[in-house]
Short mmCIF file of C-alpha atoms in Angstrom, two decimals:
data_model
loop_
_atom_site.label_atom_id
_atom_site.label_comp_id
_atom_site.label_asym_id
_atom_site.label_seq_id
_atom_site.Cartn_x
_atom_site.Cartn_y
_atom_site.Cartn_z
CA MET A 1 107.28 56.39 -97.88
CA LEU A 2 105.69 53.62 -99.91
CA LYS A 3 102.32 54.26 -98.21
CA LYS A 4 102.42 57.89 -99.19
CA ILE A 5 103.05 57.02 -102.89
CA ILE A 6 100.23 54.48 -102.82
CA ASP A 7 97.78 56.96 -101.19
CA SER A 8 98.70 59.73 -103.72
CA VAL A 9 98.32 57.42 -106.65
CA SER A 10 94.98 56.10 -105.42
CA ILE A 11 93.69 59.59 -104.89
CA PHE A 12 94.81 60.56 -108.41
CA PHE A 13 92.98 57.57 -109.97
CA LEU A 14 89.88 58.29 -107.93
CA LEU A 15 89.82 61.86 -109.01
CA ALA A 16 90.43 60.90 -112.72
CA PHE A 17 87.52 58.44 -112.43
CA VAL A 18 85.27 61.05 -111.08
CA VAL A 19 86.28 63.54 -113.71
CA PHE A 20 85.72 60.98 -116.45
CA LEU A 21 82.20 60.21 -115.12
CA THR A 22 81.45 63.90 -115.06
CA ILE A 23 82.50 64.67 -118.71
CA LYS A 24 81.33 61.38 -120.22
CA PRO A 25 78.03 62.81 -121.49
CA LEU A 26 79.88 65.53 -123.30
CA LEU A 27 81.98 63.03 -125.29
CA ARG A 28 78.98 61.60 -127.09
CA SER A 29 78.49 62.34 -130.66
CA GLY A 30 75.51 64.24 -132.01
CA TYR A 31 73.29 66.91 -130.66
CA TYR A 32 73.13 66.83 -126.86
CA PRO A 33 69.73 67.35 -125.22
CA MET A 34 69.04 70.56 -123.31
CA HIS A 35 66.05 72.26 -122.01
CA ASP A 36 65.94 75.07 -124.64
CA ASP A 37 66.18 73.48 -128.08
CA MET A 38 64.58 76.39 -129.69
CA GLN A 39 67.76 78.41 -129.68
CA ALA A 40 69.34 76.33 -132.39
CA ILE A 41 66.23 76.86 -134.62
CA ARG A 42 66.18 80.56 -133.93
CA LEU A 43 69.85 80.90 -134.89
CA MET A 44 69.18 79.03 -138.17
CA GLN A 45 66.18 81.27 -138.91
CA MET A 46 68.29 84.43 -138.06
CA ASP A 47 70.94 83.24 -140.63
CA LYS A 48 68.17 82.79 -143.18
CA CYS A 49 66.90 86.32 -142.59
CA VAL A 50 70.34 87.84 -142.99
CA LYS A 51 70.91 85.90 -146.12
CA ASP A 52 67.63 87.16 -147.47
CA MET A 53 68.66 90.71 -146.61
CA GLN A 54 65.86 91.04 -144.14
CA ILE A 55 67.58 93.20 -141.48
CA PRO A 56 66.37 93.32 -138.71
CA CYS A 57 64.90 89.94 -138.78
CA ARG A 58 61.09 90.32 -138.01
CA TRP A 59 59.35 87.37 -139.44
CA VAL A 60 60.49 83.84 -140.36
CA PRO A 61 58.62 81.46 -142.51
CA ASP A 62 59.75 78.10 -140.97
CA MET A 63 58.69 78.59 -137.37
CA GLY A 64 55.20 78.49 -135.78
CA TYR A 65 53.76 75.84 -138.18
CA GLY A 66 54.09 78.25 -141.17
CA LEU A 67 52.21 81.15 -139.50
CA TRP A 68 55.24 83.41 -139.88
CA ILE A 69 56.03 83.80 -136.23
CA SER A 70 58.65 86.28 -135.06
CA PRO A 71 61.94 84.77 -133.99
CA ILE A 72 62.36 87.12 -131.06
#
């Protein structure tokens, strides 16, 4: 009986440790790195277009080194 309890507790702690290692990168503060960082900039520029009443958003001034590149 005691062996079963020890086995189940050790399995629980092992699984908890594995889960912690898995989600540890998500608990960091700040902007997490990803392969497509441009999406955040595109959303910011879409918000700027909507606030400027430019609907649909065709050109944005802050992307493409000031060459007025389309956000799409």
